């Protein structure tokens, strides 16, 4: 992939670490104090007003005394929100909540303001600043107070939503939509479409885990240098084990040379967890997990499952909407396209199973699948019809109230799916 894409992947991983931004804020805070001292070396004493050292010290003491408590409160609130995410939604959504910019920025500002106050207070009490330096430090102190107040007000509004189920669902849907949009633009990760069974010499990896990213430019360079073609056998999100091939190398000319397996392996990032970045199916799985948890007997929240079905409707409708894919960049790399069948299998069987006994959920499943069936996309219509029939069969087994079952059958017929074979069960079952 392009260098910006690789940097984006690395930056996303750093965004999921809470200590990065506070450390940067601390470095900037110390730099601000040094900047104030640098002002003393500039001959501007006659241009700046005289600032009493005591007033600067008082302001810095207020910041130092309050910011540590505020930062501690911020950490406690964020940890509580993170714990709520795992309990109300799913643990798989945790990286998205941790990467929330508003909370990370607020914590960074609070910690940075505390460090700034401590360092500036120590320097001021030891007469480290002259007239220009004290004025510069006073301006920086007032600016710090203004920033802290504004960030705190904005953060309070954000922390009230952070970790709440609705906010988590919105983050997961957004991350999934972004991953699906990138895949629509590059259906085969920027390579050529793999057609037919793979040919060539298989290569494996010693690592076990999930494929997180494929470095397509590195594979293209290897393939071009050795005059071979590479066919991927896995996509990001696939479970990787040593016995499963990562891909196949095929010589396409008499000048083709051997490719070092170690170099091929370096192009595949394997980790213990799946990532949202290049794995649209993972986002769909997480949404299905949230919906199934809401339908569990301990929570019993069909409204959340209905909201998840709405998110899935939007995502699949966007997936098949007309779009002009980008021109393949890596002509020596063949990649299998993402399977729409697999994407449906990731979400609808679980939701239809857990919601089969709830008429409101079963009705929404039929409505979403029926609307997707009406999209002007032949493959999507066929798959949606099959899943609607399966969902109807599950509901006929689970619903034991005849009027509910009759209502669901009418919904099924309204979307012209009545011709699909459905396992008929007695109404009393």
Coordinates of C-alpha atoms in Angstrom, one line a residue:
X1 CA 0.0 0.0 0.0
X2 CA 1.0 3.6 -0.3
X3 CA 3.3 5.0 2.4
X4 CA 0.5 7.2 3.8
X5 CA -1.6 4.1 4.3
X6 CA 1.2 2.4 6.2
X7 CA 1.7 5.5 8.3
X8 CA -2.1 5.6 8.9
X9 CA -2.0 2.1 10.2
X10 CA 0.9 2.8 12.6
X11 CA -0.7 6.1 13.8
X12 CA -4.0 4.2 14.4
X13 CA -2.1 1.8 16.7
X14 CA -0.5 4.7 18.6
X15 CA -3.9 6.3 19.0
X16 CA -4.9 3.2 20.9
X17 CA -2.2 3.8 23.5
X18 CA -3.1 6.3 26.2
X19 CA 0.4 7.4 27.1
X20 CA 1.4 8.8 23.7
X21 CA -0.4 12.2 23.7
X22 CA 0.2 12.9 27.5
X23 CA 3.9 12.5 26.9
X24 CA 3.8 14.8 23.9
X25 CA 1.9 17.4 26.0
X26 CA 4.5 17.1 28.8
X27 CA 7.3 17.8 26.3
X28 CA 5.5 20.8 24.9
X29 CA 4.9 22.1 28.4
X30 CA 8.6 22.1 29.2
X31 CA 9.3 23.7 25.9
X32 CA 6.8 26.5 26.8
X33 CA 8.8 27.3 29.9
X34 CA 12.1 27.3 28.0
X35 CA 10.4 29.6 25.4
X36 CA 9.5 32.1 28.2
X37 CA 13.2 32.1 29.3
X38 CA 14.3 32.6 25.7
X39 CA 12.3 35.9 25.6
X40 CA 14.8 37.3 28.1
X41 CA 17.5 37.1 25.5
X42 CA 15.5 39.5 23.2
X43 CA 15.8 43.2 23.9
X44 CA 12.1 43.9 24.4
X45 CA 12.1 44.8 28.1
X46 CA 10.9 48.3 27.4
X47 CA 8.0 47.1 25.3
X48 CA 6.4 44.7 27.7
X49 CA 4.6 45.6 31.0
X50 CA 6.0 44.7 34.4
X51 CA 4.4 41.5 35.8
X52 CA 4.8 40.9 39.5
X53 CA 6.5 37.6 40.2
X54 CA 4.0 36.9 43.0
X55 CA 1.0 37.0 40.6
X56 CA 2.6 34.5 38.3
X57 CA 3.4 32.2 41.2
X58 CA -0.2 32.4 42.5
X59 CA -1.6 31.4 39.1
X60 CA 0.8 28.6 38.7
X61 CA 0.0 27.3 42.2
X62 CA -3.7 27.2 41.4
X63 CA -3.0 25.2 38.2
X64 CA -0.6 22.8 39.9
X65 CA -3.0 22.2 42.8
X66 CA -6.1 21.6 40.6
X67 CA -4.8 19.9 37.5
X68 CA -3.5 16.7 39.2
X69 CA -6.9 16.1 40.7
X70 CA -8.7 16.9 37.4
X71 CA -6.3 14.5 35.5
X72 CA -7.0 11.8 38.1
X73 CA -10.7 12.3 37.7
X74 CA -10.4 12.2 33.9
X75 CA -8.5 8.8 34.1
X76 CA -11.1 7.4 36.5
X77 CA -14.0 8.5 34.2
X78 CA -12.3 7.1 31.1
X79 CA -11.6 3.7 32.8
X80 CA -15.2 3.6 33.9
X81 CA -16.3 4.2 30.3
X82 CA -14.0 1.5 29.0
X83 CA -15.4 -1.0 31.5
X84 CA -18.9 0.0 30.5
X85 CA -18.1 -0.7 26.9
X86 CA -17.1 -4.3 27.6
X87 CA -20.2 -4.9 29.7
X88 CA -22.9 -3.2 27.6
X89 CA -21.5 -3.7 24.1
X90 CA -18.6 -6.0 23.4
X91 CA -14.9 -6.1 24.3
X92 CA -14.0 -6.1 20.6
X93 CA -15.1 -2.4 20.4
X94 CA -12.6 -1.4 23.1
X95 CA -9.9 -0.1 20.7
X96 CA -12.3 2.3 19.1
X97 CA -13.3 3.7 22.5
X98 CA -9.7 4.0 23.6
X99 CA -8.9 5.9 20.4
X100 CA -11.5 8.6 21.2
X101 CA -9.6 11.9 20.4
X102 CA -11.7 14.1 22.7
X103 CA -10.8 12.1 25.8
X104 CA -7.2 11.6 24.9
X105 CA -6.8 15.3 24.2
X106 CA -8.4 16.3 27.4
X107 CA -6.2 14.0 29.5
X108 CA -3.1 15.3 27.6
X109 CA -4.1 18.9 28.3
X110 CA -4.7 18.2 32.0
X111 CA -1.4 16.4 32.5
X112 CA 0.5 18.9 30.3
X113 CA -0.9 21.8 32.3
X114 CA 0.1 20.2 35.6
X115 CA 3.7 19.6 34.3
X116 CA 3.8 23.1 32.9
X117 CA 2.8 24.6 36.3
X118 CA 5.3 22.5 38.2
X119 CA 8.2 23.3 36.0
X120 CA 7.3 27.0 35.6
X121 CA 6.7 27.3 39.4
X122 CA 10.2 25.8 40.1
X123 CA 11.8 28.1 37.6
X124 CA 10.0 31.3 38.8
X125 CA 10.7 30.8 42.5
X126 CA 14.4 30.5 41.6
X127 CA 14.4 33.8 39.7
X128 CA 15.0 32.1 36.4
X129 CA 13.0 34.8 34.4
X130 CA 13.6 38.4 33.7
X131 CA 11.0 41.1 32.9
X132 CA 10.3 39.8 29.4
X133 CA 10.4 36.2 30.5
X134 CA 7.9 36.8 33.3
X135 CA 5.5 38.5 30.9
X136 CA 5.8 35.7 28.4
X137 CA 5.3 33.1 31.2
X138 CA 2.2 35.1 32.4
X139 CA 0.8 35.0 28.8
X140 CA 1.4 31.3 28.5
X141 CA -0.2 30.7 32.0
X142 CA -3.3 32.6 31.1
X143 CA -3.5 30.8 27.7
X144 CA -3.1 27.5 29.6
X145 CA -6.0 28.3 31.9
X146 CA -8.2 29.3 28.9
X147 CA -7.4 26.1 27.1
X148 CA -8.0 24.0 30.2
X149 CA -11.4 25.5 30.8
X150 CA -12.5 25.1 27.1
X151 CA -11.2 21.5 26.9
X152 CA -12.8 20.6 30.2
X153 CA -16.2 21.9 29.2
X154 CA -16.0 20.0 25.9
X155 CA -14.7 16.9 27.6
X156 CA -17.6 16.8 30.1
X157 CA -20.0 16.7 27.2
X158 CA -18.0 13.9 25.6
X159 CA -17.4 11.8 28.7
X160 CA -21.1 11.7 29.3
X161 CA -21.4 9.7 26.0
X162 CA -18.2 7.8 26.0
X163 CA -18.8 4.1 26.6
X164 CA -22.6 4.5 26.2
X165 CA -24.1 1.8 24.0
X166 CA -25.3 4.2 21.4
X167 CA -22.0 6.0 21.1
X168 CA -20.1 2.6 20.8
X169 CA -22.5 1.4 18.1
X170 CA -21.9 4.7 16.2
X171 CA -18.1 4.3 16.4
X172 CA -18.3 0.7 15.2
X173 CA -20.5 1.6 12.3
X174 CA -18.3 4.4 11.3
X175 CA -15.1 2.3 11.5
X176 CA -16.9 -0.5 9.5
X177 CA -18.2 2.0 6.9
X178 CA -14.6 3.4 6.4
X179 CA -13.2 0.0 6.0
X180 CA -15.9 -1.0 3.5
X181 CA -15.4 2.2 1.6
X182 CA -11.7 1.6 1.3
X183 CA -12.3 -2.0 0.1
X184 CA -14.9 -0.7 -2.5
X185 CA -12.2 1.6 -3.9
X186 CA -9.6 -1.2 -3.9
X187 CA -11.6 -4.5 -4.1
X188 CA -8.4 -6.6 -4.3
X189 CA -6.2 -4.3 -2.1
X190 CA -5.0 -2.6 -5.2
X191 CA -4.0 -5.9 -6.9
X192 CA -5.6 -7.9 -9.7
X193 CA -8.5 -10.2 -9.2
X194 CA -7.6 -13.8 -8.5
X195 CA -9.4 -16.1 -10.9
X196 CA -9.6 -19.8 -10.5
X197 CA -7.7 -22.1 -8.1
X198 CA -4.3 -20.7 -7.0
X199 CA -1.2 -22.0 -8.8
X200 CA 2.5 -22.0 -7.9
X201 CA 4.6 -22.8 -4.9
X202 CA 2.9 -22.2 -1.5
X203 CA 4.6 -20.2 1.2
X204 CA 3.7 -20.2 4.9
X205 CA 4.5 -18.4 8.1
X206 CA 5.6 -19.6 11.5
X207 CA 3.3 -17.1 13.3
X208 CA -0.2 -17.8 14.5
X209 CA -2.9 -15.2 14.9
X210 CA -5.0 -12.9 12.6
X211 CA -3.8 -11.2 9.5
X212 CA -4.0 -7.5 10.1
X213 CA -2.3 -6.0 7.1
X214 CA -0.7 -6.9 3.8
X215 CA 2.2 -4.7 2.5
X216 CA 1.2 -4.7 -1.1
X217 CA 4.1 -2.4 -2.3
X218 CA 6.6 -4.8 -0.8
X219 CA 5.1 -7.8 -2.5
X220 CA 5.0 -5.9 -5.8
X221 CA 8.7 -5.0 -5.5
X222 CA 9.6 -8.6 -4.8
X223 CA 7.4 -9.9 -7.6
X224 CA 8.9 -7.4 -10.1
X225 CA 12.5 -8.0 -9.0
X226 CA 12.2 -11.8 -9.3
X227 CA 9.8 -11.7 -12.3
X228 CA 7.1 -13.8 -10.6
X229 CA 3.4 -13.5 -9.8
X230 CA 2.1 -13.8 -6.3
X231 CA -1.5 -14.9 -5.5
X232 CA -2.7 -14.3 -1.9
X233 CA -4.6 -17.1 -0.2
X234 CA -5.8 -15.0 2.7
X235 CA -7.3 -11.6 3.3
X236 CA -6.9 -9.3 6.4
X237 CA -9.0 -10.8 9.2
X238 CA -8.2 -14.4 8.3
X239 CA -7.0 -16.7 11.0
X240 CA -3.4 -17.6 10.3
X241 CA -1.8 -20.9 11.3
X242 CA 1.6 -22.4 10.1
X243 CA -0.3 -25.0 8.1
X244 CA -2.3 -22.5 6.1
X245 CA -0.6 -21.0 3.1
X246 CA -0.3 -17.2 2.9
X247 CA -0.1 -17.3 -0.8
X248 CA 1.5 -18.8 -3.9
X249 CA 4.4 -17.8 -6.0
X250 CA 4.3 -18.6 -9.7
X251 CA 7.1 -18.1 -12.1
X252 CA 5.9 -16.4 -15.3
X253 CA 9.0 -16.4 -17.4
X254 CA 12.3 -18.2 -17.9
X255 CA 14.1 -15.3 -16.2
X256 CA 12.1 -15.8 -13.0
X257 CA 14.3 -16.2 -9.9
X258 CA 13.6 -17.7 -6.4
X259 CA 11.9 -15.5 -3.8
X260 CA 13.1 -15.6 -0.2
X261 CA 10.3 -16.8 2.0
X262 CA 11.5 -14.6 4.8
X263 CA 11.0 -11.5 2.7
X264 CA 7.5 -12.6 1.7
X265 CA 6.6 -13.2 5.4
X266 CA 7.6 -9.6 6.3
X267 CA 4.9 -8.3 4.1
X268 CA 2.2 -9.9 6.2
X269 CA 1.4 -8.4 9.6
X270 CA 0.0 -11.1 11.9
X271 CA -1.2 -10.2 15.4
X272 CA -3.3 -11.7 18.2
X273 CA -6.3 -9.4 17.4
X274 CA -8.3 -8.4 14.4
X275 CA -8.2 -4.8 13.4
X276 CA -11.0 -2.6 11.8
X277 CA -8.7 -0.9 9.4
X278 CA -8.5 -3.3 6.5
X279 CA -11.0 -5.9 7.7
X280 CA -14.6 -4.9 6.9
X281 CA -15.9 -8.3 8.1
X282 CA -14.6 -7.6 11.6
X283 CA -16.8 -4.5 11.9
X284 CA -19.8 -6.5 10.8
X285 CA -19.0 -9.3 13.4
X286 CA -18.7 -6.7 16.2
X287 CA -22.0 -5.2 15.3
X288 CA -23.6 -8.6 15.3
X289 CA -22.0 -9.4 18.7
X290 CA -23.6 -6.2 20.1
X291 CA -27.0 -7.1 18.8
X292 CA -26.8 -10.7 20.1
X293 CA -25.7 -9.5 23.5
X294 CA -28.7 -7.1 23.6
X295 CA -31.0 -10.1 22.8
X296 CA -29.6 -12.2 25.6
X297 CA -32.0 -13.1 28.4
X298 CA -29.9 -11.2 30.9
X299 CA -30.2 -7.9 29.0
X300 CA -33.3 -8.3 26.9
X301 CA -33.0 -5.1 24.8
X302 CA -34.6 -5.8 21.4
X303 CA -34.4 -2.1 20.6
X304 CA -30.6 -2.2 20.4
X305 CA -30.8 -5.2 18.1
X306 CA -33.3 -3.3 15.9
X307 CA -30.8 -0.4 15.8
X308 CA -28.0 -2.8 14.8
X309 CA -30.1 -4.1 11.9
X310 CA -30.6 -0.5 10.8
X311 CA -26.8 -0.1 10.8
X312 CA -26.4 -3.2 8.7
X313 CA -28.9 -2.0 6.2
X314 CA -27.0 1.2 5.7
X315 CA -23.7 -0.6 5.4
X316 CA -24.8 -3.2 2.8
X317 CA -26.8 -0.6 0.8
X318 CA -23.6 1.5 0.6
X319 CA -21.5 -1.6 -0.3
X320 CA -23.5 -2.3 -3.4
X321 CA -24.1 1.3 -4.4
X322 CA -22.5 2.3 -7.8
X323 CA -18.8 3.2 -7.4
X324 CA -15.9 3.4 -9.7
X325 CA -13.1 1.2 -8.3
X326 CA -9.5 2.5 -8.6
X327 CA -7.2 1.2 -11.3
X328 CA -5.2 -1.8 -9.9
X329 CA -1.7 -0.6 -9.0
X330 CA 0.0 -4.0 -8.4
X331 CA -0.3 -6.0 -11.6
X332 CA 1.8 -8.9 -10.3
X333 CA -0.3 -9.5 -7.2
X334 CA -3.6 -11.4 -7.4
X335 CA -6.0 -11.1 -4.5
X336 CA -9.4 -12.9 -4.0
X337 CA -12.2 -10.4 -3.6
X338 CA -14.3 -10.1 -0.5
X339 CA -17.2 -12.5 -0.5
X340 CA -20.6 -11.0 0.0
X341 CA -21.9 -14.4 1.1
X342 CA -19.4 -14.5 3.9
X343 CA -20.3 -10.9 5.0
X344 CA -24.0 -11.9 5.3
X345 CA -23.1 -15.1 7.1
X346 CA -21.2 -13.0 9.7
X347 CA -24.2 -11.1 10.9
X348 CA -27.7 -12.3 9.9
X349 CA -27.7 -16.0 11.0
X350 CA -26.8 -14.9 14.6
X351 CA -29.3 -12.1 14.8
X352 CA -32.1 -14.2 13.2
X353 CA -31.4 -17.0 15.6
X354 CA -31.4 -14.9 18.8
X355 CA -34.3 -12.7 17.6
X356 CA -36.5 -15.5 16.2
X357 CA -38.7 -15.6 19.3
X358 CA -39.2 -11.8 19.4
X359 CA -41.8 -10.6 16.9
X360 CA -40.4 -7.1 16.7
X361 CA -36.9 -8.3 15.9
X362 CA -38.1 -11.0 13.5
X363 CA -40.2 -8.4 11.7
X364 CA -37.2 -6.0 11.4
X365 CA -35.0 -8.8 10.1
X366 CA -37.5 -9.5 7.3
X367 CA -37.8 -5.8 6.6
X368 CA -34.1 -5.2 6.3
X369 CA -33.5 -8.3 4.2
X370 CA -36.5 -7.4 2.0
X371 CA -35.2 -3.9 1.4
X372 CA -31.8 -5.2 0.5
X373 CA -33.4 -7.7 -1.8
X374 CA -35.0 -4.8 -3.7
X375 CA -31.6 -3.2 -4.3
X376 CA -30.6 -3.2 -7.9
X377 CA -28.0 -5.8 -7.4
X378 CA -28.5 -9.4 -8.5
X379 CA -26.1 -11.1 -6.1
X380 CA -27.3 -9.1 -3.1
X381 CA -30.9 -9.9 -3.9
X382 CA -30.2 -13.7 -4.1
X383 CA -28.2 -13.7 -0.9
X384 CA -30.8 -11.6 0.9
X385 CA -33.6 -13.9 -0.2
X386 CA -31.8 -16.9 1.1
X387 CA -31.2 -15.4 4.5
X388 CA -34.8 -14.1 4.7
X389 CA -36.0 -17.7 4.1
X390 CA -33.7 -19.0 6.8
X391 CA -34.8 -16.3 9.2
X392 CA -38.4 -17.1 8.5
X393 CA -37.8 -20.8 9.1
X394 CA -36.2 -20.0 12.5
X395 CA -39.1 -17.7 13.5
X396 CA -41.7 -20.3 12.6
X397 CA -40.0 -22.7 15.0
X398 CA -39.6 -20.1 17.8
X399 CA -42.9 -18.2 17.7
X400 CA -45.8 -19.9 19.4
X401 CA -48.4 -17.1 19.2
X402 CA -50.4 -17.6 15.9
X403 CA -51.2 -13.9 15.3
X404 CA -47.5 -13.0 15.6
X405 CA -46.6 -15.7 13.1
X406 CA -49.4 -14.7 10.7
X407 CA -48.1 -11.1 10.9
X408 CA -44.5 -12.2 10.1
X409 CA -45.7 -14.3 7.2
X410 CA -47.5 -11.3 5.7
X411 CA -44.3 -9.2 6.1
X412 CA -42.4 -12.0 4.4
X413 CA -45.0 -12.0 1.5
X414 CA -44.9 -8.2 1.2
X415 CA -41.4 -8.3 0.0
X416 CA -42.2 -10.9 -2.6
X417 CA -40.2 -13.6 -1.0
X418 CA -43.1 -16.0 -0.6
X419 CA -41.9 -18.1 -3.5
X420 CA -38.8 -19.2 -1.6
X421 CA -39.2 -22.6 0.1
X422 CA -39.6 -22.2 3.9
X423 CA -39.7 -25.1 6.4
X424 CA -43.3 -25.0 7.5
X425 CA -44.0 -25.8 11.1
X426 CA -47.2 -26.1 13.0
X427 CA -48.3 -22.8 14.6
X428 CA -48.3 -24.5 18.0
X429 CA -44.6 -25.2 17.9

